[in-house]
Coordinates of C-alpha atoms (C1' of nucleotides) in Angstrom, one line a residue:
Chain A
X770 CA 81.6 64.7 107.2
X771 CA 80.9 68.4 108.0
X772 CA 79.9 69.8 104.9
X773 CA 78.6 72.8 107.0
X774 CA 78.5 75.3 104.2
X775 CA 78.9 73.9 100.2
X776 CA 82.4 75.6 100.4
X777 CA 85.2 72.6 100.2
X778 CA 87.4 71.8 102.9
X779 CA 90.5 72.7 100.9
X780 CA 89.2 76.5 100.4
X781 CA 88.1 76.4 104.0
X782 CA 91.6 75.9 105.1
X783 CA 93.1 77.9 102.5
X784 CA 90.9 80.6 104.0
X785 CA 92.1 80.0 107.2
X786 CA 95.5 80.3 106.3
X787 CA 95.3 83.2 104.2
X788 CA 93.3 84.6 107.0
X789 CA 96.3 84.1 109.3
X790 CA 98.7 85.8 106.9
X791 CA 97.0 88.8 106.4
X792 CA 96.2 89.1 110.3
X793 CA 100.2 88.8 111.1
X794 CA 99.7 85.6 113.1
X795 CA 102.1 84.6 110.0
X796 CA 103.9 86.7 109.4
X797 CA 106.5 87.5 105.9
X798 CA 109.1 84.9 105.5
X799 CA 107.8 82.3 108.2
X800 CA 107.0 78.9 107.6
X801 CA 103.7 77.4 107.3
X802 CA 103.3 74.3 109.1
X803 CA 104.0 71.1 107.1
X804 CA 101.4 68.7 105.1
X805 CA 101.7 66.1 107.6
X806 CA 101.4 68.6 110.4
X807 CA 97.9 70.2 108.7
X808 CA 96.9 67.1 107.5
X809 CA 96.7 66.2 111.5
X810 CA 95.2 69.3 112.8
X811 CA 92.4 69.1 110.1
X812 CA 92.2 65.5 109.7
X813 CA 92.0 65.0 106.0
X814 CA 94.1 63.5 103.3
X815 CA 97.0 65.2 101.8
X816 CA 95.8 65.7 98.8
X817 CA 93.2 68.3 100.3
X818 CA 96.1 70.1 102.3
X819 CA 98.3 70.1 99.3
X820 CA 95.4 71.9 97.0
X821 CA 94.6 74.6 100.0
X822 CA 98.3 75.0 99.7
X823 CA 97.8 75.4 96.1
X824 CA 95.5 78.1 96.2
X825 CA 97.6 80.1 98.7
X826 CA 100.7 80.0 96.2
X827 CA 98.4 80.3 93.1
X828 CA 97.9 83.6 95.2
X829 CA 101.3 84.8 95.3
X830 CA 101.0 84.3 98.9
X831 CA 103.0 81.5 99.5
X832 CA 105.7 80.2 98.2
X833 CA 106.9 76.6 98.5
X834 CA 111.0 76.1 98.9
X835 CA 111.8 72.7 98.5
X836 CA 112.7 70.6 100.3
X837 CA 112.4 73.0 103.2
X838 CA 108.9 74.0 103.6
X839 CA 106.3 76.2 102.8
X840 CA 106.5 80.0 103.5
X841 CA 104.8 83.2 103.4
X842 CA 106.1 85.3 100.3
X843 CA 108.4 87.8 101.7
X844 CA 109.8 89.9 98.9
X845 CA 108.9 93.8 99.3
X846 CA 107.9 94.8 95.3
X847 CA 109.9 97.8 94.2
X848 CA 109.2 101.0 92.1
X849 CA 108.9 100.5 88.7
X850 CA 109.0 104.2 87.3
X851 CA 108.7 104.2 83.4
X852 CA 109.2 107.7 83.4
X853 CA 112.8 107.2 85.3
X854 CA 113.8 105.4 81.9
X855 CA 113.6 109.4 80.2
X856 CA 115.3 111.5 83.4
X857 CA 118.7 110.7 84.3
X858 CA 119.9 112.8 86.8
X859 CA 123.4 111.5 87.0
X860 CA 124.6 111.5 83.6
X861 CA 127.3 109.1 84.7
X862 CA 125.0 106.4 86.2
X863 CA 123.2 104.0 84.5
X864 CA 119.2 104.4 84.7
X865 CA 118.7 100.9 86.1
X866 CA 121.3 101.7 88.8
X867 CA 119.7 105.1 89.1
X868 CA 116.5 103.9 89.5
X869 CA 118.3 102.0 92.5
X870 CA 120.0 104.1 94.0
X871 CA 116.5 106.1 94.6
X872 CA 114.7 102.9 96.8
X873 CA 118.4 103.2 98.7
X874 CA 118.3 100.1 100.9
X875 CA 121.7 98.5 99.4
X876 CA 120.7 96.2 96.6
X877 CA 122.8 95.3 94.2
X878 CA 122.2 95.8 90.5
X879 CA 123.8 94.1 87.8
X880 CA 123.0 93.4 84.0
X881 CA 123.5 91.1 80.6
X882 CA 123.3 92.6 77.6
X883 CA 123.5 91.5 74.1
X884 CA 123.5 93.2 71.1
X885 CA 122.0 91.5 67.7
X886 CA 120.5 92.1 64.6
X887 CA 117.1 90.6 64.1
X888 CA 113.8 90.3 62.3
X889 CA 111.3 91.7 64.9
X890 CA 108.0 90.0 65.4
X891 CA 105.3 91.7 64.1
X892 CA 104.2 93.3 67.0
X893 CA 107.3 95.2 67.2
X894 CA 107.6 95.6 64.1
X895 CA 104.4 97.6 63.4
X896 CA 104.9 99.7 66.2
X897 CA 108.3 100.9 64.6
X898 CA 106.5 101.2 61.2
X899 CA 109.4 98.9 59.9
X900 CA 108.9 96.7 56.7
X901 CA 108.0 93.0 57.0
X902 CA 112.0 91.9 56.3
X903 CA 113.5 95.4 57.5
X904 CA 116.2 94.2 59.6
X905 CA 116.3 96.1 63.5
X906 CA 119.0 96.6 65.7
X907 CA 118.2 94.7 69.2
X908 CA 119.6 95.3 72.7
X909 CA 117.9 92.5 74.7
X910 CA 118.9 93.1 78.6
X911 CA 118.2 91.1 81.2
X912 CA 118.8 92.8 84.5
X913 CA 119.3 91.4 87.9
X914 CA 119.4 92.6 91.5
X915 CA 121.6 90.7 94.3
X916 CA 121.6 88.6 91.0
X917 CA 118.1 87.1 91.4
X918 CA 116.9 88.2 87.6
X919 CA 114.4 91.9 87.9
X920 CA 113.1 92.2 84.5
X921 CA 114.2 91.8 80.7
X922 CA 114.8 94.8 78.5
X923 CA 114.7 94.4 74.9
X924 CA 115.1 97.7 72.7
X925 CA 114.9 97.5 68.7
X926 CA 115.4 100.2 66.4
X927 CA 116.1 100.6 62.5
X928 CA 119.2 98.8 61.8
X929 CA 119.7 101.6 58.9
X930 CA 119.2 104.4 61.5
X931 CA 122.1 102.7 63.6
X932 CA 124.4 100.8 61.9
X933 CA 127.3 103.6 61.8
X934 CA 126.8 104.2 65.2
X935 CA 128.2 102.4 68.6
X936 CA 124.7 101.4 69.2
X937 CA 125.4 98.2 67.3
X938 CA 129.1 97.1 68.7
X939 CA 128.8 99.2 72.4
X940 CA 126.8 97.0 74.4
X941 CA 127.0 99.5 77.1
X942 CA 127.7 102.8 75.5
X943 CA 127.8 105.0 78.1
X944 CA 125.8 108.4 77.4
X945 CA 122.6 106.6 76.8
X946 CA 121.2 105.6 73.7
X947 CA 118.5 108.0 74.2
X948 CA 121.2 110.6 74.1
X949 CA 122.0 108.6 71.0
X950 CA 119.2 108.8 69.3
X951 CA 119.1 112.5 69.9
X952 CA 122.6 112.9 68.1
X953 CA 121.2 111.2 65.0
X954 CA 118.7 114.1 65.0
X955 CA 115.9 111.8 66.9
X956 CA 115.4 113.3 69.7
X957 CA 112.5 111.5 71.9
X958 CA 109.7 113.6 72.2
X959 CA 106.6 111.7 73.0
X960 CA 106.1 108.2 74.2
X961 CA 103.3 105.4 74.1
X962 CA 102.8 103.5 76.4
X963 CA 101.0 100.1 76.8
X964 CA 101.4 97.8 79.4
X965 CA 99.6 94.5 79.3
X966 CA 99.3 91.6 82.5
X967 CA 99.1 88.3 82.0
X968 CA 100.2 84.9 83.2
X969 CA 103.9 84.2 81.9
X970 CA 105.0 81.9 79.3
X971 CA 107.4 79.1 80.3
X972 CA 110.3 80.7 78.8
X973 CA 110.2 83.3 81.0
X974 CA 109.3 81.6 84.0
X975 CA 113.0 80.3 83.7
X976 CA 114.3 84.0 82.3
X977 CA 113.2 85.4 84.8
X978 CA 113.0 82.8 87.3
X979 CA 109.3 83.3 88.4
X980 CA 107.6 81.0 90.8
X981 CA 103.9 80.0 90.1
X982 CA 101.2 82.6 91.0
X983 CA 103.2 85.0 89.4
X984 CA 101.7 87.3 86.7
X985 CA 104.1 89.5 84.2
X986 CA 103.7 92.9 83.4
X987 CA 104.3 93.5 79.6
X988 CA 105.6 97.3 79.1
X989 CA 105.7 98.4 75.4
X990 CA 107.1 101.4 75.0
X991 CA 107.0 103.2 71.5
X992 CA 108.6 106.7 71.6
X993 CA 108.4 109.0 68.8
X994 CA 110.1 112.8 67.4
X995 CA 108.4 115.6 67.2
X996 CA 106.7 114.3 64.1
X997 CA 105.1 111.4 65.5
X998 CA 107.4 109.3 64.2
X999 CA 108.6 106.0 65.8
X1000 CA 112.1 105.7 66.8
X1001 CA 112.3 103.2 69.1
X1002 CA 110.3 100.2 70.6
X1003 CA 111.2 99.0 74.4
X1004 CA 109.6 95.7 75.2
X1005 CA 110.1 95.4 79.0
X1006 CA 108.8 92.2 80.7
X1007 CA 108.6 92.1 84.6
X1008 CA 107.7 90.2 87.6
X1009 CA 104.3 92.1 88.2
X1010 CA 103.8 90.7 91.8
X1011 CA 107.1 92.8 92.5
X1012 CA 106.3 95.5 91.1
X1013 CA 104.8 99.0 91.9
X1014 CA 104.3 101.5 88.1
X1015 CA 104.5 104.9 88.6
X1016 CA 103.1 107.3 86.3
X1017 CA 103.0 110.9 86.8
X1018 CA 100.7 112.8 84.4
X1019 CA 100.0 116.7 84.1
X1020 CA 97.1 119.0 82.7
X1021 CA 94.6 116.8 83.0
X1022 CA 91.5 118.9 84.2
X1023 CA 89.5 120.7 83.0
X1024 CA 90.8 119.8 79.5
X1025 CA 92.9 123.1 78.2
X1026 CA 92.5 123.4 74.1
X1027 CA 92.7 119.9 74.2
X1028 CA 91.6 119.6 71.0
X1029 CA 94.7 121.4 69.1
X1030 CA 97.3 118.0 70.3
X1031 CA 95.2 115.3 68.8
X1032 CA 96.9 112.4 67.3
X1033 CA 94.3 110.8 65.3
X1034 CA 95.3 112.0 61.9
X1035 CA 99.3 112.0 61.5
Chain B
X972 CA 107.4 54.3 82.8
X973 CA 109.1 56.6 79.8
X974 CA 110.5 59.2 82.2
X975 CA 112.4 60.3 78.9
X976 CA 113.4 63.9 80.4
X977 CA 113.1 64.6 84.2
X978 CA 110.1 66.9 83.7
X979 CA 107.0 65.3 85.1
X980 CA 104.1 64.0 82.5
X981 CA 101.5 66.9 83.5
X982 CA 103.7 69.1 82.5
X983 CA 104.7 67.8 79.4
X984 CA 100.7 67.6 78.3
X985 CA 100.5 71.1 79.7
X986 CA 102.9 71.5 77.2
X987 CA 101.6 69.6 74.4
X988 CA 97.7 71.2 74.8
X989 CA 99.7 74.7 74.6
X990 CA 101.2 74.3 71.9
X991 CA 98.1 73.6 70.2
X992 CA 96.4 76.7 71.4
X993 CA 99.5 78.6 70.2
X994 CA 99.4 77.0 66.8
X995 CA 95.9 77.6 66.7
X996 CA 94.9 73.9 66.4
X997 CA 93.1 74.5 68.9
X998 CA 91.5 78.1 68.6
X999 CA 89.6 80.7 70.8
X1000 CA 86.9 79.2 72.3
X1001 CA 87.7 75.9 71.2
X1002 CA 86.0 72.7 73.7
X1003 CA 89.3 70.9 74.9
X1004 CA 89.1 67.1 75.1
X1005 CA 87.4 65.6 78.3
X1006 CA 89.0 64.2 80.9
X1007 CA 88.4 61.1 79.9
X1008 CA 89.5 61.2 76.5
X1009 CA 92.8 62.9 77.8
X1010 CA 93.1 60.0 80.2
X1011 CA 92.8 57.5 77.2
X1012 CA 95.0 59.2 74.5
X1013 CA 98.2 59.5 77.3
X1014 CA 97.4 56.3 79.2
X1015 CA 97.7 57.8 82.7
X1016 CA 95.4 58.9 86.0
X1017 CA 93.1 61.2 86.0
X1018 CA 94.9 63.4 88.5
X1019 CA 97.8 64.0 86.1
X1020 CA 95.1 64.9 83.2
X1021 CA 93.8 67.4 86.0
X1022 CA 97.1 68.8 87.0
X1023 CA 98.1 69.2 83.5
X1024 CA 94.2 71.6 83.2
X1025 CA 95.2 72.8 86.0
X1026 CA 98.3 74.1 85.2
X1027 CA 96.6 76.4 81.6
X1028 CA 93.9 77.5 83.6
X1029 CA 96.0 78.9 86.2
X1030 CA 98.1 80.5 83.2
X1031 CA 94.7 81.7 82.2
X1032 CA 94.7 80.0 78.3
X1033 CA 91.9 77.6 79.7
X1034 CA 88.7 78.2 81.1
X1035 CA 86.5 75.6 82.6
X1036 CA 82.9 75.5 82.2
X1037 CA 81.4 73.1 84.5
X1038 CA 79.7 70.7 83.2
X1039 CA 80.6 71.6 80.1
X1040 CA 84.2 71.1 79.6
X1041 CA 87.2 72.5 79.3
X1042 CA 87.5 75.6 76.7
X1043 CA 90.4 77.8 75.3
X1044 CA 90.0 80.8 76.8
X1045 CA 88.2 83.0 74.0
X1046 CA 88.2 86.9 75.9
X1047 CA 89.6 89.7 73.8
X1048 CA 91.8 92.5 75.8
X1049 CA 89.5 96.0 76.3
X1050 CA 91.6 98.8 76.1
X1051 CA 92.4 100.4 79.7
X1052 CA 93.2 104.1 79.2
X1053 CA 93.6 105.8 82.8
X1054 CA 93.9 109.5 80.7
X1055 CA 90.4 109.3 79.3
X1056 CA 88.6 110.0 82.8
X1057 CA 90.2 113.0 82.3
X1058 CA 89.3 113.8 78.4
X1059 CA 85.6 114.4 78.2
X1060 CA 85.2 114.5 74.1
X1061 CA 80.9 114.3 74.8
X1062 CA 79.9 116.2 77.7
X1063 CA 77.1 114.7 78.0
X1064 CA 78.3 111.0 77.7
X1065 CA 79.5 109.6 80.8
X1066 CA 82.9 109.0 80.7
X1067 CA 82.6 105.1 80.9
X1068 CA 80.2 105.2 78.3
X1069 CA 82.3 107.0 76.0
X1070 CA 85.3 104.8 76.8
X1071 CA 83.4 102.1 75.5
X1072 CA 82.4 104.2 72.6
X1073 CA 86.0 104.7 71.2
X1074 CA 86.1 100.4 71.1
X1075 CA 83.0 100.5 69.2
X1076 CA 81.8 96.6 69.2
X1077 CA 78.3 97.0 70.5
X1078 CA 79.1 96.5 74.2
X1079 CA 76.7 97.4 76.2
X1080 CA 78.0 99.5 79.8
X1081 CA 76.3 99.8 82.9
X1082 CA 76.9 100.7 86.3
X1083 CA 76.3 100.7 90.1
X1084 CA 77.1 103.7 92.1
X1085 CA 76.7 103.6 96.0
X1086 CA 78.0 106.8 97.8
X1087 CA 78.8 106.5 101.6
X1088 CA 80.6 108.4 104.8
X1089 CA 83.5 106.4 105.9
X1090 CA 86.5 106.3 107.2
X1091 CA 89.1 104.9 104.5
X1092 CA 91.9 103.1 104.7
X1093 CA 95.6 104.1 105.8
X1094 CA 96.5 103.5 101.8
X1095 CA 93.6 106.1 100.7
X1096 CA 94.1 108.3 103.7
X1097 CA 97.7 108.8 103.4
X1098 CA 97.8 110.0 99.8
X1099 CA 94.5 112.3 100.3
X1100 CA 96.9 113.9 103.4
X1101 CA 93.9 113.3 105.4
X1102 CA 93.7 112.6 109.5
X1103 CA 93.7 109.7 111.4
X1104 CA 89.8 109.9 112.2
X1105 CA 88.6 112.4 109.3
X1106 CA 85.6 111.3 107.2
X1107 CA 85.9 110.8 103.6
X1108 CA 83.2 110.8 101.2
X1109 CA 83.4 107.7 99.2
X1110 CA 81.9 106.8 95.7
X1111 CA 81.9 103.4 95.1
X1112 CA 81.2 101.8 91.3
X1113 CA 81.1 98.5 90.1
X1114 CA 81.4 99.0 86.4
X1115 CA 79.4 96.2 84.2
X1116 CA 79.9 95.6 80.3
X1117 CA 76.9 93.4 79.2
X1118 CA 76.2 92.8 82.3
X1119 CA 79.6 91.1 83.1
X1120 CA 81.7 93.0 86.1
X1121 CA 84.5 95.3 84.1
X1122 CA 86.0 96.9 86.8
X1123 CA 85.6 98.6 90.9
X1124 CA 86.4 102.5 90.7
X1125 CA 86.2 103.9 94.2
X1126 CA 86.9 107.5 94.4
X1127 CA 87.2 109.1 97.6
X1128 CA 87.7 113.1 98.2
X1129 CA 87.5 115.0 102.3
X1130 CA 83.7 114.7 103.2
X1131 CA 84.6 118.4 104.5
X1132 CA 85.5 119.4 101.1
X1133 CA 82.1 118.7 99.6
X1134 CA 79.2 118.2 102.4
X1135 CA 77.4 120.7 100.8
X1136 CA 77.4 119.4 97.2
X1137 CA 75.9 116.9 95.3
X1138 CA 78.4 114.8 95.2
X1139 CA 77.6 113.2 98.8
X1140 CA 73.6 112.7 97.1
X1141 CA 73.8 112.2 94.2
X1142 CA 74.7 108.8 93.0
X1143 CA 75.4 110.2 89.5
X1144 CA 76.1 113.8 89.0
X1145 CA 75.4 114.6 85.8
X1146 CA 78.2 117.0 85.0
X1147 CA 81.0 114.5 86.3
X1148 CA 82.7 114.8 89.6
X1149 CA 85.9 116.5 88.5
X1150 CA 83.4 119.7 87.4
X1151 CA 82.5 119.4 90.3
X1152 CA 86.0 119.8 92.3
X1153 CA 86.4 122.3 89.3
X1154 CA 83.6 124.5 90.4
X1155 CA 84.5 123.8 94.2
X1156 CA 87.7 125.5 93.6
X1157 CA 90.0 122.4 93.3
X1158 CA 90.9 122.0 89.7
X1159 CA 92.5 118.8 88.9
X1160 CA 95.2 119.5 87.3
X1161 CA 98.2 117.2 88.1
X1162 CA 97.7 113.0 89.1
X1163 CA 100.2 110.5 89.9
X1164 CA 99.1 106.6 89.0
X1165 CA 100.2 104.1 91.0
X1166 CA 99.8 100.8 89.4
X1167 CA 100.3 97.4 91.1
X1168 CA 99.4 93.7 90.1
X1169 CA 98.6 91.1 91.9
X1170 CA 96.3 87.9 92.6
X1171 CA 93.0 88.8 93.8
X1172 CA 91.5 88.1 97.2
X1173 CA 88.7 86.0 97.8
X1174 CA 86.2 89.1 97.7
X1175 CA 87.6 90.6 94.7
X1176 CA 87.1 87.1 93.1
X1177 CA 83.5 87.6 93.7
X1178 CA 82.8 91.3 93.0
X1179 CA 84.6 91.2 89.5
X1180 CA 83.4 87.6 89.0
X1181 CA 87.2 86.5 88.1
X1182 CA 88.0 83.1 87.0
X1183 CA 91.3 81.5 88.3
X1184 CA 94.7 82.0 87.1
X1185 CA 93.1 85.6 86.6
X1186 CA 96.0 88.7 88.0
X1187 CA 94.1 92.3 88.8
X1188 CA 95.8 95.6 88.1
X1189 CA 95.2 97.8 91.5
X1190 CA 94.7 101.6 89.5
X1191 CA 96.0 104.3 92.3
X1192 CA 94.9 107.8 91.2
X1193 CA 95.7 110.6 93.0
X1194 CA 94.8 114.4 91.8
X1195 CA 96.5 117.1 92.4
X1196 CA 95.8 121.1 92.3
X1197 CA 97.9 123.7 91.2
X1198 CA 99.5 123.7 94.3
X1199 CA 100.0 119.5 94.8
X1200 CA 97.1 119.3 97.0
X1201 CA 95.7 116.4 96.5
X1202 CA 92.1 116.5 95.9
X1203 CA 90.7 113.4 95.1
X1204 CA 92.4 109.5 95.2
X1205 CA 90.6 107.1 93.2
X1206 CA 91.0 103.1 93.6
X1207 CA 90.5 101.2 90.2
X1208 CA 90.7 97.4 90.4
X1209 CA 90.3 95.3 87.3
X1210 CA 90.7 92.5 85.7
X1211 CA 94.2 92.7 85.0
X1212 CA 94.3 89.5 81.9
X1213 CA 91.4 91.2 79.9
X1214 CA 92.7 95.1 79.5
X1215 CA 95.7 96.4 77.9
X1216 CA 96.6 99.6 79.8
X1217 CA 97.4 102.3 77.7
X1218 CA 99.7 105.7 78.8
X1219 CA 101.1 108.8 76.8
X1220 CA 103.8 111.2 77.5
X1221 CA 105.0 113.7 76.2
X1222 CA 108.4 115.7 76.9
X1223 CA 110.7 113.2 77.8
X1224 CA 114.2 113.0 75.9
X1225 CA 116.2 115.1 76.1
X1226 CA 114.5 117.0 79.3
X1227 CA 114.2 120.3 78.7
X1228 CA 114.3 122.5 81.5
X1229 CA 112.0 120.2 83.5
X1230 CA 113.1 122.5 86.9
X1231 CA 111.0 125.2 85.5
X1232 CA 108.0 123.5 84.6
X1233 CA 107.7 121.6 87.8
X1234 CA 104.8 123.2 89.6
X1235 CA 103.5 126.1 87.8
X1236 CA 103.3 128.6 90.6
X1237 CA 100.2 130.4 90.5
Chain C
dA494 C1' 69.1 60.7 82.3
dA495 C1' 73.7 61.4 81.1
dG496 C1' 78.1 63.1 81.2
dT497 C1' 80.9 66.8 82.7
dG498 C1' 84.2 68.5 86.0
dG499 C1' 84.9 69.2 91.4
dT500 C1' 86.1 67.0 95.6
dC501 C1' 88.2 63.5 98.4
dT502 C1' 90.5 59.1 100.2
dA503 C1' 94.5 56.1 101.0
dG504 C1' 97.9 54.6 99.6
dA505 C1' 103.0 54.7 96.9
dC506 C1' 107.7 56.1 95.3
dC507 C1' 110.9 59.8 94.2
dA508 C1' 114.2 64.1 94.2
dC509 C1' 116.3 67.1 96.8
dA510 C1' 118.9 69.9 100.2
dA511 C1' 119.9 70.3 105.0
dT512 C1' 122.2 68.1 108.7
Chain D
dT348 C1' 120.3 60.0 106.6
dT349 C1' 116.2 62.4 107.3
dG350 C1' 112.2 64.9 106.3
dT351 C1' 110.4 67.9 103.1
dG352 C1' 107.4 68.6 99.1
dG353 C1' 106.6 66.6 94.1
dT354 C1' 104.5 63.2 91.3
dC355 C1' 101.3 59.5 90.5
dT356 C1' 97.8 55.6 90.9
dA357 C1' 93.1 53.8 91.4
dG358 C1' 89.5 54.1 93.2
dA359 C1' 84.8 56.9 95.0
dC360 C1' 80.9 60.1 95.4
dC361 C1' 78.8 64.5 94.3
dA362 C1' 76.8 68.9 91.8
dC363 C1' 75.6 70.7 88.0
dT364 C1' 73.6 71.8 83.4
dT365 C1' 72.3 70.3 79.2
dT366 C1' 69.4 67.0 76.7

DNA sequence: AAGTGGTCTAGACCACAAT
DNA sequence: TTGTGGTCTAGACCACTTT
């Protein structure tokens, strides 16, 4: 009936909603009113409430628990600090439970990891400069806190770099296989970074136990010697709603002899 | 009828349609079939068809093009490289420009630069250390590539700071605004990035003309001096599914006397 | 003018967890 | 057992861009 503006009803109301999140009138973690309760106060069909609702969680902002209700998305995203993976200060703690301990606030971290021997895919295995049947050494991880699942942690190197070593049979070999690598005379030098956002596939929406509206962070991390050479590829995949990245970066302006640390040629 | 597994039909021609844009039966920028056609080959209502579009555009495989039809989303990733506003290879190239340069590919760039007096928000104002009520000198940018919105880069720096300089008049500075800091004593020499993803709001939709099922990447800059004062905090938003961020270290593993190289006293 | 997707109605049955 | 959201049907009208 009122087509006031040429915006549909369902965005109107999804506006409305959204509009009453963000003002605190609903606030985090309470429950929206039901379908059959909005379908009254706006009198319209379900299907338009169900598609404003739709919008809302497509957003992130809502999530639906059934058969309870719908609610406003509550979870506080934590740090994500790439850099914390390459400075432990307590050699005895693991980095994820490091990285913890930092946001304090009691949660409780725990993690699966399995140790294999693999064919990489190719974008793995380019990265490592590995040959196209060159088998790698894989720790895939998936951590959890308060056991809802936090992100997935898959490392590969060169299964011939490795295979002597406990990074093949310790799953959780204490000193770090950074401090690993080191002892094998590759120490890590330099990393790459690239981190890449999209919408999740529907193998990890059940890894990592997403609900819809949720994009992933993909975190490659290539980290090289002194010689530029790759020693290890990190593929870390994350709940990217949840998540703050942290990089710190120094010498940046004005540009000192910049031109003497290029890495174009190798 | 055949309610062979418990998932629902949408989801299993979700299913089926991405599997074909995997396999590449049905490649970039491929027309999918109509609604209609959809509706024939699995024998069911529209609104399933429509849940099951729904459900790859909000993963972002699909785009649809009114009243075209329905098209496998065709967009290459740019590369997103937060360290080259801070290496100027062409001084007289404007760092966008040259960004664009490096990807080579014929894309045109252009920009709009608007440069105000305001007071920012608590997020800005916090990490520039500023008061509650202090003015801030704001340049605001919507980046374009072919005329198609590429990203928002807000930079904001104490109005007291530069009042006398061109930076408040002149929309585009020829030198580049970190001279600028340079030459106004404020060297930029450290910056922290703060990355977070999530869903757009409404307004963002519009400014970076984003279709659904599309995630942004919220770039925090801040820049530091010598002497962690921070200078200058820029605000980056972009189109998170269409850039591959890229970061290097260097340093990391094992850490060498980081305590000493912390900050550089003057 | 034709055909696409976008919006909307008014029903129906079901799965599930809280009680 | 109850009430929630999840799935689905079978219609309808509209806006838009290509032709």
């Amino acid at each position: 009936m009122d087509l006031m503006a040429n915006t549909p009803q369902y965005q109107r109301i999804a506006d409305e909603l959204r509009a009453q999140i963000f003002d605190g009138t609903l606030d985090a973690g309470a429950q929206l009113p039901t379908e059959a309760e909005l379908m009254e106060r706006y009198s319209t069909a379900r299907y338009s409430i169900r598609q404003a609702l739709g919008v809302l969680v497509a957003e992130g902002l809502v999530v639906s628990k059934r058969p309870l209700g719908h609610f406003v998305h509550a979870a506080k995203p934590l740090v994500y600090r790439p850099q914390a993976e390459f400075k432990k200060k307590e050699p005895n703690l693991d980095i994820f439970a490091q990285l913890l301990a930092d946001e304090g606030e009691g949660r409780v971290p725990s993690q699966q990891i399995e140790v294999s021997i693999v064919q990489a895919p190719p974008k793995i295995r380019e990265r490592l400069g590995a040959g196209e049947n060159e088998l790698l050494a894989a720790r895939r991880r998936t951590r959890f806190i308060n056991g809802e699942p936090y992100n997935t942690n898959d490392s590969y190197v060169r299964y011939e770099l490795v295979k002597d070593s406990p990074y093949v049979v310790a799953a959780d070999y204490e000193p770090g296989t950074n401090q690993l690598l080191a002892d094998l005379g590759k120490p890590l030098v330099r990393a790459l970074d690239e981190i890449q956002v999209r919408m999740p596939r529907p193998d990890e929406v059940s890894r990592l136990s997403l609900s819809p509206g949720t994009p992933v962070a993909e975190h490659l991390v290539t980290t090289l010697t002194f010689h530029d050479e790759p020693v290890q590829v990190t593929l870390n995949v994350l709940n990217a709603n949840r998540h703050k990245i942290v990089f710190e970066r120094t010498r940046t302006w004005p540009p000192v002899h910049e031109e003497s640390k290029g890495t174009e040629s190798a």
